[in-house]
């Protein structure tokens, strides 16, 4: 592995045999229980990206967080379930001590030029350079990102005259800077805190159970985004009986929609 | 199987051995190539719903349409990947002649009363009774639903002064009527045509490659919705290089958000 960036180290995998890889959790991306889910998702995607049978680029990825990932080594089984002429479906299982801790499915495809239409514009936001970096250092992984909030900082009390709102809008990028690619975009799609934090204005035990990314970005669009910030918007539609959804979008600095992402998130009460 | 409703017949499964079921495609739900994807998704969910080890109710479901489902019999392997105290993760594979045609993951959980907050209200819409049923009978499966569009009828030319818009808003229910449950809600979440049809105003080869449902509805909410219509809204955020996303929501007649759903949809050009 040539890159010394902490993110590349965190998602690095060693091939063990056909369809089998070994990786290890990273202190730099430690969350409250186990690693930051975005790193786990990016590591699973990475197994496909470096698989010798891989066809095309990621279009969709679903990651199911089945159980806590313990500190240390894990294995990833990456199995191509079905390969068509220009599309490929994958099953990914992350295991520790023989037990599934994360499952995922991914869909890859070769993409061609077609009609191109963006229906959802980036929300108006002051440029990242005019906003203060929020220094949240209570979890290791926070330090690996540069967060610049426009609104919706989790856990912050809101003015008494303001209605409950679960929307966050913020600029984000890797810290230190790192050029955007499918791996880092995958992780960036998971940087939004549980929406329950915005309703409660205080900590509630909570965690993502399933996350789905749709990659709009083609490789040339990622190259163009470079080391720039991405603008992220996330909001919940409903929070009910222990589970909430989250619908999120990420745009490049020049307003290109790169990712649509959804999550189902557990919350305790 | 006690119900003679065409939908129940379409999703019916016969247990063959541990974790293995057999089903068959239904003429009533035939689409252009193979069965309506909503029926396929509901059939996969049904394998978990009737599995003796099933714990709780569906919270999330992701279905990957890997290849065409041929007319006739298929097998479904339903494997509990991980069972925790009150949550359960499933892997589902639909096969024909030993080849994977559809893969899926599902997350089930027992749910308790918690804070309940709906952030996304149902859009204003005239009641279903005041709208005309759209009679689309070019595919068999259309006849199994009662569609009442508020706006965004696929393939219809739009007024010249109206900007391109991929949003549809419509009331839908099974035809003949059938009480709502997790299976029928799963299928109802897939009734929206590819959004490219609204941009192009004409047919374009297109099809869902991956779909994710988040079930907000608890079983008491489904029982309350009964045989009523659900209000469905679907729109694309971006259509680019052969793939578009679709973000959809379904509300009950009394405005309760039942489902958040997303899709990644292939389109040819």
PDB file of N, CA and C in Angstrom, chain A residues 59 62 64-66 81-82 84 87 89 99-100 105 107 109 111-112 114-117 119-120 164 166 199-200 210 212 214 216 218 221 236-243 245 249 256-257 260 262-264 267-268, chain B residues 59 62 64-66 81-82 84 87 89 99-100 103 105 107 109 111-112 114-117 119-120 164 166 199-200 210 212 214 216 218 221 236-243 245 249 256-257 260 262-264 267-268:
ATOM      1  N   UNK A  59     -22.223   1.460  -8.375  1.00  0.00           N
ATOM      2  CA  UNK A  59     -23.471   2.201  -8.600  1.00  0.00           C
ATOM      3  C   UNK A  59     -24.300   2.199  -7.317  1.00  0.00           C
ATOM      4  N   UNK A  62     -25.195  -1.434  -0.302  1.00  0.00           N
ATOM      5  CA  UNK A  62     -25.992  -1.504   0.928  1.00  0.00           C
ATOM      6  C   UNK A  62     -25.177  -2.221   1.983  1.00  0.00           C
ATOM      7  N   UNK A  64     -25.203  -3.597   5.985  1.00  0.00           N
ATOM      8  CA  UNK A  64     -25.995  -3.905   7.175  1.00  0.00           C
ATOM      9  C   UNK A  64     -25.074  -4.138   8.359  1.00  0.00           C
ATOM     10  N   UNK A  65     -25.202  -3.284   9.365  1.00  0.00           N
ATOM     11  CA  UNK A  65     -24.347  -3.379  10.544  1.00  0.00           C
ATOM     12  C   UNK A  65     -25.003  -4.363  11.519  1.00  0.00           C
ATOM     13  N   UNK A  66     -24.510  -5.617  11.488  1.00  0.00           N
ATOM     14  CA  UNK A  66     -25.207  -6.705  12.172  1.00  0.00           C
ATOM     15  C   UNK A  66     -24.803  -6.845  13.635  1.00  0.00           C
ATOM     16  N   UNK A  81     -21.895 -12.544  -7.150  1.00  0.00           N
ATOM     17  CA  UNK A  81     -23.087 -13.401  -7.217  1.00  0.00           C
ATOM     18  C   UNK A  81     -23.548 -13.602  -8.645  1.00  0.00           C
ATOM     19  N   UNK A  82     -23.338 -12.557  -9.443  1.00  0.00           N
ATOM     20  CA  UNK A  82     -23.841 -12.625 -10.819  1.00  0.00           C
ATOM     21  C   UNK A  82     -23.115 -11.575 -11.659  1.00  0.00           C
ATOM     22  N   UNK A  84     -23.124  -9.950 -15.452  1.00  0.00           N
ATOM     23  CA  UNK A  84     -23.756  -9.813 -16.761  1.00  0.00           C
ATOM     24  C   UNK A  84     -22.775  -9.118 -17.695  1.00  0.00           C
ATOM     25  N   UNK A  87     -22.755  -5.394 -16.057  1.00  0.00           N
ATOM     26  CA  UNK A  87     -23.149  -5.190 -14.655  1.00  0.00           C
ATOM     27  C   UNK A  87     -22.711  -6.379 -13.814  1.00  0.00           C
ATOM     28  N   UNK A  89     -23.154  -8.062  -9.626  1.00  0.00           N
ATOM     29  CA  UNK A  89     -23.729  -8.025  -8.276  1.00  0.00           C
ATOM     30  C   UNK A  89     -22.830  -8.786  -7.303  1.00  0.00           C
ATOM     31  N   UNK A  99     -18.062 -15.260  12.943  1.00  0.00           N
ATOM     32  CA  UNK A  99     -19.408 -14.688  13.052  1.00  0.00           C
ATOM     33  C   UNK A  99     -19.538 -13.451  12.166  1.00  0.00           C
ATOM     34  N   UNK A 100     -20.705 -13.315  11.492  1.00  0.00           N
ATOM     35  CA  UNK A 100     -20.944 -12.150  10.635  1.00  0.00           C
ATOM     36  C   UNK A 100     -21.125 -10.908  11.505  1.00  0.00           C
ATOM     37  N   UNK A 105     -24.334  -5.787   0.138  1.00  0.00           N
ATOM     38  CA  UNK A 105     -24.436  -6.123  -1.283  1.00  0.00           C
ATOM     39  C   UNK A 105     -24.002  -4.888  -2.065  1.00  0.00           C
ATOM     40  N   UNK A 107     -23.529  -3.260  -6.212  1.00  0.00           N
ATOM     41  CA  UNK A 107     -23.818  -3.380  -7.637  1.00  0.00           C
ATOM     42  C   UNK A 107     -22.844  -2.485  -8.387  1.00  0.00           C
ATOM     43  N   UNK A 109     -21.155  -1.401 -12.351  1.00  0.00           N
ATOM     44  CA  UNK A 109     -21.517  -1.384 -13.771  1.00  0.00           C
ATOM     45  C   UNK A 109     -20.538  -0.523 -14.551  1.00  0.00           C
ATOM     46  N   UNK A 111     -20.423   2.351 -17.189  1.00  0.00           N
ATOM     47  CA  UNK A 111     -21.412   3.403 -17.474  1.00  0.00           C
ATOM     48  C   UNK A 111     -21.021   4.159 -18.725  1.00  0.00           C
ATOM     49  N   UNK A 112     -22.030   4.513 -19.499  1.00  0.00           N
ATOM     50  CA  UNK A 112     -21.803   5.246 -20.737  1.00  0.00           C
ATOM     51  C   UNK A 112     -22.506   6.602 -20.680  1.00  0.00           C
ATOM     52  N   UNK A 114     -25.171   9.262 -21.375  1.00  0.00           N
ATOM     53  CA  UNK A 114     -26.611   9.219 -21.667  1.00  0.00           C
ATOM     54  C   UNK A 114     -27.156  10.627 -21.434  1.00  0.00           C
ATOM     55  N   UNK A 115     -28.445  10.771 -21.557  1.00  0.00           N
ATOM     56  CA  UNK A 115     -29.121  11.952 -21.039  1.00  0.00           C
ATOM     57  C   UNK A 115     -28.593  12.190 -19.623  1.00  0.00           C
ATOM     58  N   UNK A 116     -28.342  13.440 -19.249  1.00  0.00           N
ATOM     59  CA  UNK A 116     -27.885  13.745 -17.900  1.00  0.00           C
ATOM     60  C   UNK A 116     -28.723  14.889 -17.361  1.00  0.00           C
ATOM     61  N   UNK A 117     -29.383  14.643 -16.247  1.00  0.00           N
ATOM     62  CA  UNK A 117     -30.319  15.636 -15.701  1.00  0.00           C
ATOM     63  C   UNK A 117     -30.232  15.594 -14.186  1.00  0.00           C
ATOM     64  N   UNK A 119     -32.020  16.806 -10.935  1.00  0.00           N
ATOM     65  CA  UNK A 119     -33.280  17.394 -10.492  1.00  0.00           C
ATOM     66  C   UNK A 119     -33.125  18.094  -9.141  1.00  0.00           C
ATOM     67  N   UNK A 120     -32.174  17.632  -8.348  1.00  0.00           N
ATOM     68  CA  UNK A 120     -32.019  18.182  -7.001  1.00  0.00           C
ATOM     69  C   UNK A 120     -30.770  19.052  -6.929  1.00  0.00           C
ATOM     70  N   UNK A 164     -38.731  21.707  16.091  1.00  0.00           N
ATOM     71  CA  UNK A 164     -37.837  20.552  15.998  1.00  0.00           C
ATOM     72  C   UNK A 164     -37.536  20.265  14.535  1.00  0.00           C
ATOM     73  N   UNK A 166     -34.742  17.996  11.971  1.00  0.00           N
ATOM     74  CA  UNK A 166     -33.660  17.004  11.943  1.00  0.00           C
ATOM     75  C   UNK A 166     -32.689  17.242  10.802  1.00  0.00           C
ATOM     76  N   UNK A 199     -33.216  16.113  17.480  1.00  0.00           N
ATOM     77  CA  UNK A 199     -34.519  16.264  18.132  1.00  0.00           C
ATOM     78  C   UNK A 199     -34.360  16.395  19.639  1.00  0.00           C
ATOM     79  N   UNK A 200     -33.528  15.519  20.198  1.00  0.00           N
ATOM     80  CA  UNK A 200     -33.373  15.431  21.648  1.00  0.00           C
ATOM     81  C   UNK A 200     -32.436  16.511  22.179  1.00  0.00           C
ATOM     82  N   UNK A 210     -28.692  -0.148   8.828  1.00  0.00           N
ATOM     83  CA  UNK A 210     -28.524  -0.413   7.404  1.00  0.00           C
ATOM     84  C   UNK A 210     -28.320   0.902   6.669  1.00  0.00           C
ATOM     85  N   UNK A 212     -27.657   2.589   2.603  1.00  0.00           N
ATOM     86  CA  UNK A 212     -27.596   2.371   1.154  1.00  0.00           C
ATOM     87  C   UNK A 212     -27.093   3.625   0.464  1.00  0.00           C
ATOM     88  N   UNK A 214     -26.254   5.364  -3.317  1.00  0.00           N
ATOM     89  CA  UNK A 214     -26.310   5.339  -4.779  1.00  0.00           C
ATOM     90  C   UNK A 214     -25.287   6.338  -5.297  1.00  0.00           C
ATOM     91  N   UNK A 216     -23.963   8.578  -7.872  1.00  0.00           N
ATOM     92  CA  UNK A 216     -24.200   9.278  -9.135  1.00  0.00           C
ATOM     93  C   UNK A 216     -22.869   9.601  -9.810  1.00  0.00           C
ATOM     94  N   UNK A 218     -19.512   9.736 -11.558  1.00  0.00           N
ATOM     95  CA  UNK A 218     -18.654   8.916 -12.398  1.00  0.00           C
ATOM     96  C   UNK A 218     -17.204   9.262 -12.038  1.00  0.00           C
ATOM     97  N   UNK A 221     -15.996  12.744 -12.619  1.00  0.00           N
ATOM     98  CA  UNK A 221     -16.554  13.743 -11.698  1.00  0.00           C
ATOM     99  C   UNK A 221     -15.836  13.714 -10.346  1.00  0.00           C
ATOM    100  N   UNK A 236     -34.231  13.354   8.595  1.00  0.00           N
ATOM    101  CA  UNK A 236     -35.085  12.194   8.843  1.00  0.00           C
ATOM    102  C   UNK A 236     -36.488  12.501   8.345  1.00  0.00           C
ATOM    103  N   UNK A 237     -37.175  11.469   7.834  1.00  0.00           N
ATOM    104  CA  UNK A 237     -38.584  11.622   7.478  1.00  0.00           C
ATOM    105  C   UNK A 237     -39.475  11.262   8.667  1.00  0.00           C
ATOM    106  N   UNK A 238     -39.085  10.201   9.394  1.00  0.00           N
ATOM    107  CA  UNK A 238     -39.869   9.786  10.557  1.00  0.00           C
ATOM    108  C   UNK A 238     -38.980   9.037  11.534  1.00  0.00           C
ATOM    109  N   UNK A 239     -39.246   9.246  12.815  1.00  0.00           N
ATOM    110  CA  UNK A 239     -38.565   8.531  13.898  1.00  0.00           C
ATOM    111  C   UNK A 239     -39.661   7.910  14.737  1.00  0.00           C
ATOM    112  N   UNK A 240     -39.682   6.566  14.843  1.00  0.00           N
ATOM    113  CA  UNK A 240     -40.842   5.906  15.443  1.00  0.00           C
ATOM    114  C   UNK A 240     -40.481   4.507  15.922  1.00  0.00           C
ATOM    115  N   UNK A 241     -40.831   4.182  17.153  1.00  0.00           N
ATOM    116  CA  UNK A 241     -40.651   2.820  17.676  1.00  0.00           C
ATOM    117  C   UNK A 241     -39.244   2.283  17.426  1.00  0.00           C
ATOM    118  N   UNK A 242     -38.265   3.010  17.943  1.00  0.00           N
ATOM    119  CA  UNK A 242     -36.858   2.578  17.931  1.00  0.00           C
ATOM    120  C   UNK A 242     -36.094   2.787  16.626  1.00  0.00           C
ATOM    121  N   UNK A 243     -36.777   3.146  15.523  1.00  0.00           N
ATOM    122  CA  UNK A 243     -36.049   3.293  14.256  1.00  0.00           C
ATOM    123  C   UNK A 243     -36.421   4.587  13.535  1.00  0.00           C
ATOM    124  N   UNK A 245     -35.451   6.880   9.778  1.00  0.00           N
ATOM    125  CA  UNK A 245     -34.739   6.870   8.513  1.00  0.00           C
ATOM    126  C   UNK A 245     -33.867   8.125   8.428  1.00  0.00           C
ATOM    127  N   UNK A 249     -27.870  13.665   0.885  1.00  0.00           N
ATOM    128  CA  UNK A 249     -27.280  13.914  -0.437  1.00  0.00           C
ATOM    129  C   UNK A 249     -25.945  14.615  -0.267  1.00  0.00           C
ATOM    130  N   UNK A 256     -22.455  19.513  -8.306  1.00  0.00           N
ATOM    131  CA  UNK A 256     -22.810  18.232  -8.934  1.00  0.00           C
ATOM    132  C   UNK A 256     -23.217  17.233  -7.841  1.00  0.00           C
ATOM    133  N   UNK A 257     -24.396  16.632  -7.993  1.00  0.00           N
ATOM    134  CA  UNK A 257     -24.841  15.638  -7.012  1.00  0.00           C
ATOM    135  C   UNK A 257     -24.023  14.363  -7.187  1.00  0.00           C
ATOM    136  N   UNK A 260     -26.554   9.857  -3.428  1.00  0.00           N
ATOM    137  CA  UNK A 260     -27.807   9.831  -2.663  1.00  0.00           C
ATOM    138  C   UNK A 260     -27.656   8.692  -1.670  1.00  0.00           C
ATOM    139  N   UNK A 262     -29.279   6.652   1.988  1.00  0.00           N
ATOM    140  CA  UNK A 262     -30.320   6.497   3.005  1.00  0.00           C
ATOM    141  C   UNK A 262     -29.823   5.576   4.107  1.00  0.00           C
ATOM    142  N   UNK A 263     -30.372   5.758   5.292  1.00  0.00           N
ATOM    143  CA  UNK A 263     -30.024   4.914   6.431  1.00  0.00           C
ATOM    144  C   UNK A 263     -31.266   4.561   7.223  1.00  0.00           C
ATOM    145  N   UNK A 264     -31.229   3.419   7.861  1.00  0.00           N
ATOM    146  CA  UNK A 264     -32.177   3.104   8.926  1.00  0.00           C
ATOM    147  C   UNK A 264     -31.370   3.092  10.213  1.00  0.00           C
ATOM    148  N   UNK A 267     -32.657   3.927  17.557  1.00  0.00           N
ATOM    149  CA  UNK A 267     -32.470   4.805  18.716  1.00  0.00           C
ATOM    150  C   UNK A 267     -33.216   4.210  19.891  1.00  0.00           C
ATOM    151  N   UNK A 268     -32.699   4.444  21.094  1.00  0.00           N
ATOM    152  CA  UNK A 268     -33.145   3.669  22.231  1.00  0.00           C
ATOM    153  C   UNK A 268     -34.522   4.050  22.746  1.00  0.00           C
TER     154      UNK A 268
ATOM    155  N   UNK B  59     -37.831  -4.070   9.324  1.00  0.00           N
ATOM    156  CA  UNK B  59     -37.431  -2.660   9.471  1.00  0.00           C
ATOM    157  C   UNK B  59     -36.791  -2.182   8.168  1.00  0.00           C
ATOM    158  N   UNK B  62     -33.446  -4.664   1.388  1.00  0.00           N
ATOM    159  CA  UNK B  62     -32.786  -4.256   0.143  1.00  0.00           C
ATOM    160  C   UNK B  62     -32.853  -5.404  -0.842  1.00  0.00           C
ATOM    161  N   UNK B  64     -31.772  -6.646  -4.743  1.00  0.00           N
ATOM    162  CA  UNK B  64     -30.949  -6.400  -5.928  1.00  0.00           C
ATOM    163  C   UNK B  64     -31.431  -7.298  -7.070  1.00  0.00           C
ATOM    164  N   UNK B  65     -31.896  -6.660  -8.122  1.00  0.00           N
ATOM    165  CA  UNK B  65     -32.421  -7.398  -9.266  1.00  0.00           C
ATOM    166  C   UNK B  65     -31.248  -7.724 -10.188  1.00  0.00           C
ATOM    167  N   UNK B  66     -30.737  -8.967 -10.064  1.00  0.00           N
ATOM    168  CA  UNK B  66     -29.459  -9.328 -10.692  1.00  0.00           C
ATOM    169  C   UNK B  66     -29.620  -9.806 -12.117  1.00  0.00           C
ATOM    170  N   UNK B  81     -28.379 -14.488   9.059  1.00  0.00           N
ATOM    171  CA  UNK B  81     -26.929 -14.282   9.155  1.00  0.00           C
ATOM    172  C   UNK B  81     -26.501 -14.009  10.584  1.00  0.00           C
ATOM    173  N   UNK B  82     -27.391 -13.357  11.321  1.00  0.00           N
ATOM    174  CA  UNK B  82     -27.030 -12.965  12.691  1.00  0.00           C
ATOM    175  C   UNK B  82     -28.302 -12.653  13.469  1.00  0.00           C
ATOM    176  N   UNK B  84     -29.529 -11.201  17.123  1.00  0.00           N
ATOM    177  CA  UNK B  84     -29.191 -10.602  18.402  1.00  0.00           C
ATOM    178  C   UNK B  84     -30.405 -10.703  19.327  1.00  0.00           C
ATOM    179  N   UNK B  87     -32.937  -8.126  17.435  1.00  0.00           N
ATOM    180  CA  UNK B  87     -32.750  -7.799  16.017  1.00  0.00           C
ATOM    181  C   UNK B  87     -32.224  -9.025  15.265  1.00  0.00           C
ATOM    182  N   UNK B  89     -30.635 -10.222  11.202  1.00  0.00           N
ATOM    183  CA  UNK B  89     -30.196  -9.892   9.839  1.00  0.00           C
ATOM    184  C   UNK B  89     -30.302 -11.125   8.944  1.00  0.00           C
ATOM    185  N   UNK B  99     -28.742 -20.466 -10.673  1.00  0.00           N
ATOM    186  CA  UNK B  99     -28.157 -19.138 -10.855  1.00  0.00           C
ATOM    187  C   UNK B  99     -28.945 -18.099 -10.050  1.00  0.00           C
ATOM    188  N   UNK B 100     -28.211 -17.154  -9.437  1.00  0.00           N
ATOM    189  CA  UNK B 100     -28.862 -16.089  -8.668  1.00  0.00           C
ATOM    190  C   UNK B 100     -29.569 -15.128  -9.622  1.00  0.00           C
ATOM    191  N   UNK B 103     -30.874 -10.988  -5.299  1.00  0.00           N
ATOM    192  CA  UNK B 103     -30.319 -11.120  -3.948  1.00  0.00           C
ATOM    193  C   UNK B 103     -30.953 -10.054  -3.067  1.00  0.00           C
ATOM    194  N   UNK B 105     -31.068  -8.427   1.278  1.00  0.00           N
ATOM    195  CA  UNK B 105     -30.808  -8.504   2.708  1.00  0.00           C
ATOM    196  C   UNK B 105     -31.987  -7.863   3.419  1.00  0.00           C
ATOM    197  N   UNK B 107     -33.566  -6.719   7.458  1.00  0.00           N
ATOM    198  CA  UNK B 107     -33.319  -6.503   8.884  1.00  0.00           C
ATOM    199  C   UNK B 107     -34.662  -6.487   9.593  1.00  0.00           C
ATOM    200  N   UNK B 109     -36.741  -6.594  13.516  1.00  0.00           N
ATOM    201  CA  UNK B 109     -36.540  -6.235  14.921  1.00  0.00           C
ATOM    202  C   UNK B 109     -37.861  -6.227  15.670  1.00  0.00           C
ATOM    203  N   UNK B 111     -39.986  -4.059  18.116  1.00  0.00           N
ATOM    204  CA  UNK B 111     -40.004  -2.601  18.298  1.00  0.00           C
ATOM    205  C   UNK B 111     -40.846  -2.234  19.509  1.00  0.00           C
ATOM    206  N   UNK B 112     -40.375  -1.236  20.218  1.00  0.00           N
ATOM    207  CA  UNK B 112     -41.087  -0.786  21.409  1.00  0.00           C
ATOM    208  C   UNK B 112     -41.498   0.677  21.235  1.00  0.00           C
ATOM    209  N   UNK B 114     -41.433   4.489  21.671  1.00  0.00           N
ATOM    210  CA  UNK B 114     -40.362   5.467  21.914  1.00  0.00           C
ATOM    211  C   UNK B 114     -40.929   6.843  21.579  1.00  0.00           C
ATOM    212  N   UNK B 115     -40.090   7.845  21.666  1.00  0.00           N
ATOM    213  CA  UNK B 115     -40.401   9.119  21.047  1.00  0.00           C
ATOM    214  C   UNK B 115     -40.893   8.832  19.633  1.00  0.00           C
ATOM    215  N   UNK B 116     -41.925   9.546  19.181  1.00  0.00           N
ATOM    216  CA  UNK B 116     -42.436   9.352  17.822  1.00  0.00           C
ATOM    217  C   UNK B 116     -42.590  10.726  17.191  1.00  0.00           C
ATOM    218  N   UNK B 117     -41.917  10.918  16.064  1.00  0.00           N
ATOM    219  CA  UNK B 117     -41.903  12.238  15.434  1.00  0.00           C
ATOM    220  C   UNK B 117     -41.896  12.046  13.921  1.00  0.00           C
ATOM    221  N   UNK B 119     -41.351  13.937  10.557  1.00  0.00           N
ATOM    222  CA  UNK B 119     -40.832  15.203  10.040  1.00  0.00           C
ATOM    223  C   UNK B 119     -41.388  15.500   8.651  1.00  0.00           C
ATOM    224  N   UNK B 120     -41.748  14.460   7.924  1.00  0.00           N
ATOM    225  CA  UNK B 120     -42.181  14.657   6.541  1.00  0.00           C
ATOM    226  C   UNK B 120     -43.690  14.425   6.444  1.00  0.00           C
ATOM    227  N   UNK B 164     -39.161  20.250 -16.892  1.00  0.00           N
ATOM    228  CA  UNK B 164     -38.996  18.808 -16.705  1.00  0.00           C
ATOM    229  C   UNK B 164     -39.055  18.487 -15.219  1.00  0.00           C
ATOM    230  N   UNK B 166     -39.553  15.086 -12.432  1.00  0.00           N
ATOM    231  CA  UNK B 166     -39.667  13.629 -12.314  1.00  0.00           C
ATOM    232  C   UNK B 166     -40.570  13.213 -11.164  1.00  0.00           C
ATOM    233  N   UNK B 199     -39.230  12.319 -17.760  1.00  0.00           N
ATOM    234  CA  UNK B 199     -38.364  13.276 -18.456  1.00  0.00           C
ATOM    235  C   UNK B 199     -38.531  13.151 -19.962  1.00  0.00           C
ATOM    236  N   UNK B 200     -38.525  11.907 -20.422  1.00  0.00           N
ATOM    237  CA  UNK B 200     -38.535  11.645 -21.855  1.00  0.00           C
ATOM    238  C   UNK B 200     -39.935  11.750 -22.445  1.00  0.00           C
ATOM    239  N   UNK B 210     -31.542  -1.953  -7.896  1.00  0.00           N
ATOM    240  CA  UNK B 210     -31.512  -2.162  -6.450  1.00  0.00           C
ATOM    241  C   UNK B 210     -32.587  -1.302  -5.808  1.00  0.00           C
ATOM    242  N   UNK B 212     -34.349  -0.268  -1.848  1.00  0.00           N
ATOM    243  CA  UNK B 212     -34.286  -0.359  -0.388  1.00  0.00           C
ATOM    244  C   UNK B 212     -35.533   0.245   0.237  1.00  0.00           C
ATOM    245  N   UNK B 214     -37.440   1.182   3.903  1.00  0.00           N
ATOM    246  CA  UNK B 214     -37.426   1.298   5.367  1.00  0.00           C
ATOM    247  C   UNK B 214     -38.866   1.351   5.839  1.00  0.00           C
ATOM    248  N   UNK B 216     -41.440   2.235   8.288  1.00  0.00           N
ATOM    249  CA  UNK B 216     -41.783   2.986   9.496  1.00  0.00           C
ATOM    250  C   UNK B 216     -42.985   2.351  10.180  1.00  0.00           C
ATOM    251  N   UNK B 218     -45.564   0.267  11.996  1.00  0.00           N
ATOM    252  CA  UNK B 218     -45.654  -0.857  12.912  1.00  0.00           C
ATOM    253  C   UNK B 218     -46.932  -1.621  12.570  1.00  0.00           C
ATOM    254  N   UNK B 221     -50.209   0.081  12.943  1.00  0.00           N
ATOM    255  CA  UNK B 221     -50.465   1.124  11.936  1.00  0.00           C
ATOM    256  C   UNK B 221     -50.926   0.521  10.612  1.00  0.00           C
ATOM    257  N   UNK B 236     -36.825  11.623  -8.751  1.00  0.00           N
ATOM    258  CA  UNK B 236     -35.397  11.356  -8.945  1.00  0.00           C
ATOM    259  C   UNK B 236     -34.606  12.583  -8.494  1.00  0.00           C
ATOM    260  N   UNK B 237     -33.416  12.343  -7.937  1.00  0.00           N
ATOM    261  CA  UNK B 237     -32.506  13.451  -7.634  1.00  0.00           C
ATOM    262  C   UNK B 237     -31.593  13.721  -8.815  1.00  0.00           C
ATOM    263  N   UNK B 238     -31.132  12.638  -9.449  1.00  0.00           N
ATOM    264  CA  UNK B 238     -30.240  12.799 -10.608  1.00  0.00           C
ATOM    265  C   UNK B 238     -30.335  11.582 -11.516  1.00  0.00           C
ATOM    266  N   UNK B 239     -30.254  11.825 -12.818  1.00  0.00           N
ATOM    267  CA  UNK B 239     -30.218  10.765 -13.830  1.00  0.00           C
ATOM    268  C   UNK B 239     -28.968  11.024 -14.658  1.00  0.00           C
ATOM    269  N   UNK B 240     -28.040  10.054 -14.666  1.00  0.00           N
ATOM    270  CA  UNK B 240     -26.722  10.334 -15.245  1.00  0.00           C
ATOM    271  C   UNK B 240     -26.015   9.041 -15.618  1.00  0.00           C
ATOM    272  N   UNK B 241     -25.489   8.952 -16.826  1.00  0.00           N
ATOM    273  CA  UNK B 241     -24.669   7.807 -17.245  1.00  0.00           C
ATOM    274  C   UNK B 241     -25.325   6.468 -16.926  1.00  0.00           C
ATOM    275  N   UNK B 242     -26.525   6.273 -17.474  1.00  0.00           N
ATOM    276  CA  UNK B 242     -27.259   4.998 -17.382  1.00  0.00           C
ATOM    277  C   UNK B 242     -27.995   4.725 -16.076  1.00  0.00           C
ATOM    278  N   UNK B 243     -27.774   5.537 -15.024  1.00  0.00           N
ATOM    279  CA  UNK B 243     -28.429   5.235 -13.752  1.00  0.00           C
ATOM    280  C   UNK B 243     -29.066   6.468 -13.129  1.00  0.00           C
ATOM    281  N   UNK B 245     -31.464   7.708  -9.511  1.00  0.00           N
ATOM    282  CA  UNK B 245     -32.010   7.293  -8.229  1.00  0.00           C
ATOM    283  C   UNK B 245     -33.506   7.620  -8.206  1.00  0.00           C
ATOM    284  N   UNK B 249     -41.864   8.004  -0.897  1.00  0.00           N
ATOM    285  CA  UNK B 249     -42.503   7.862   0.413  1.00  0.00           C
ATOM    286  C   UNK B 249     -43.943   7.432   0.224  1.00  0.00           C
ATOM    287  N   UNK B 256     -50.075   9.114   8.007  1.00  0.00           N
ATOM    288  CA  UNK B 256     -48.954   8.481   8.713  1.00  0.00           C
ATOM    289  C   UNK B 256     -47.946   7.970   7.678  1.00  0.00           C
ATOM    290  N   UNK B 257     -46.677   8.359   7.835  1.00  0.00           N
ATOM    291  CA  UNK B 257     -45.634   7.884   6.916  1.00  0.00           C
ATOM    292  C   UNK B 257     -45.351   6.412   7.198  1.00  0.00           C
ATOM    293  N   UNK B 260     -40.322   4.646   3.692  1.00  0.00           N
ATOM    294  CA  UNK B 260     -39.372   5.428   2.899  1.00  0.00           C
ATOM    295  C   UNK B 260     -38.663   4.439   1.990  1.00  0.00           C
ATOM    296  N   UNK B 262     -35.997   3.835  -1.560  1.00  0.00           N
ATOM    297  CA  UNK B 262     -35.107   4.373  -2.592  1.00  0.00           C
ATOM    298  C   UNK B 262     -34.796   3.282  -3.610  1.00  0.00           C
ATOM    299  N   UNK B 263     -34.494   3.706  -4.821  1.00  0.00           N
ATOM    300  CA  UNK B 263     -34.136   2.776  -5.887  1.00  0.00           C
ATOM    301  C   UNK B 263     -32.972   3.330  -6.686  1.00  0.00           C
ATOM    302  N   UNK B 264     -32.187   2.428  -7.249  1.00  0.00           N
ATOM    303  CA  UNK B 264     -31.264   2.778  -8.312  1.00  0.00           C
ATOM    304  C   UNK B 264     -31.807   2.133  -9.579  1.00  0.00           C
ATOM    305  N   UNK B 267     -31.246   3.118 -16.986  1.00  0.00           N
ATOM    306  CA  UNK B 267     -31.960   3.543 -18.201  1.00  0.00           C
ATOM    307  C   UNK B 267     -30.964   3.537 -19.352  1.00  0.00           C
ATOM    308  N   UNK B 268     -31.475   3.276 -20.556  1.00  0.00           N
ATOM    309  CA  UNK B 268     -30.579   2.940 -21.655  1.00  0.00           C
ATOM    310  C   UNK B 268     -29.828   4.127 -22.240  1.00  0.00           C
TER     311      UNK B 268
END
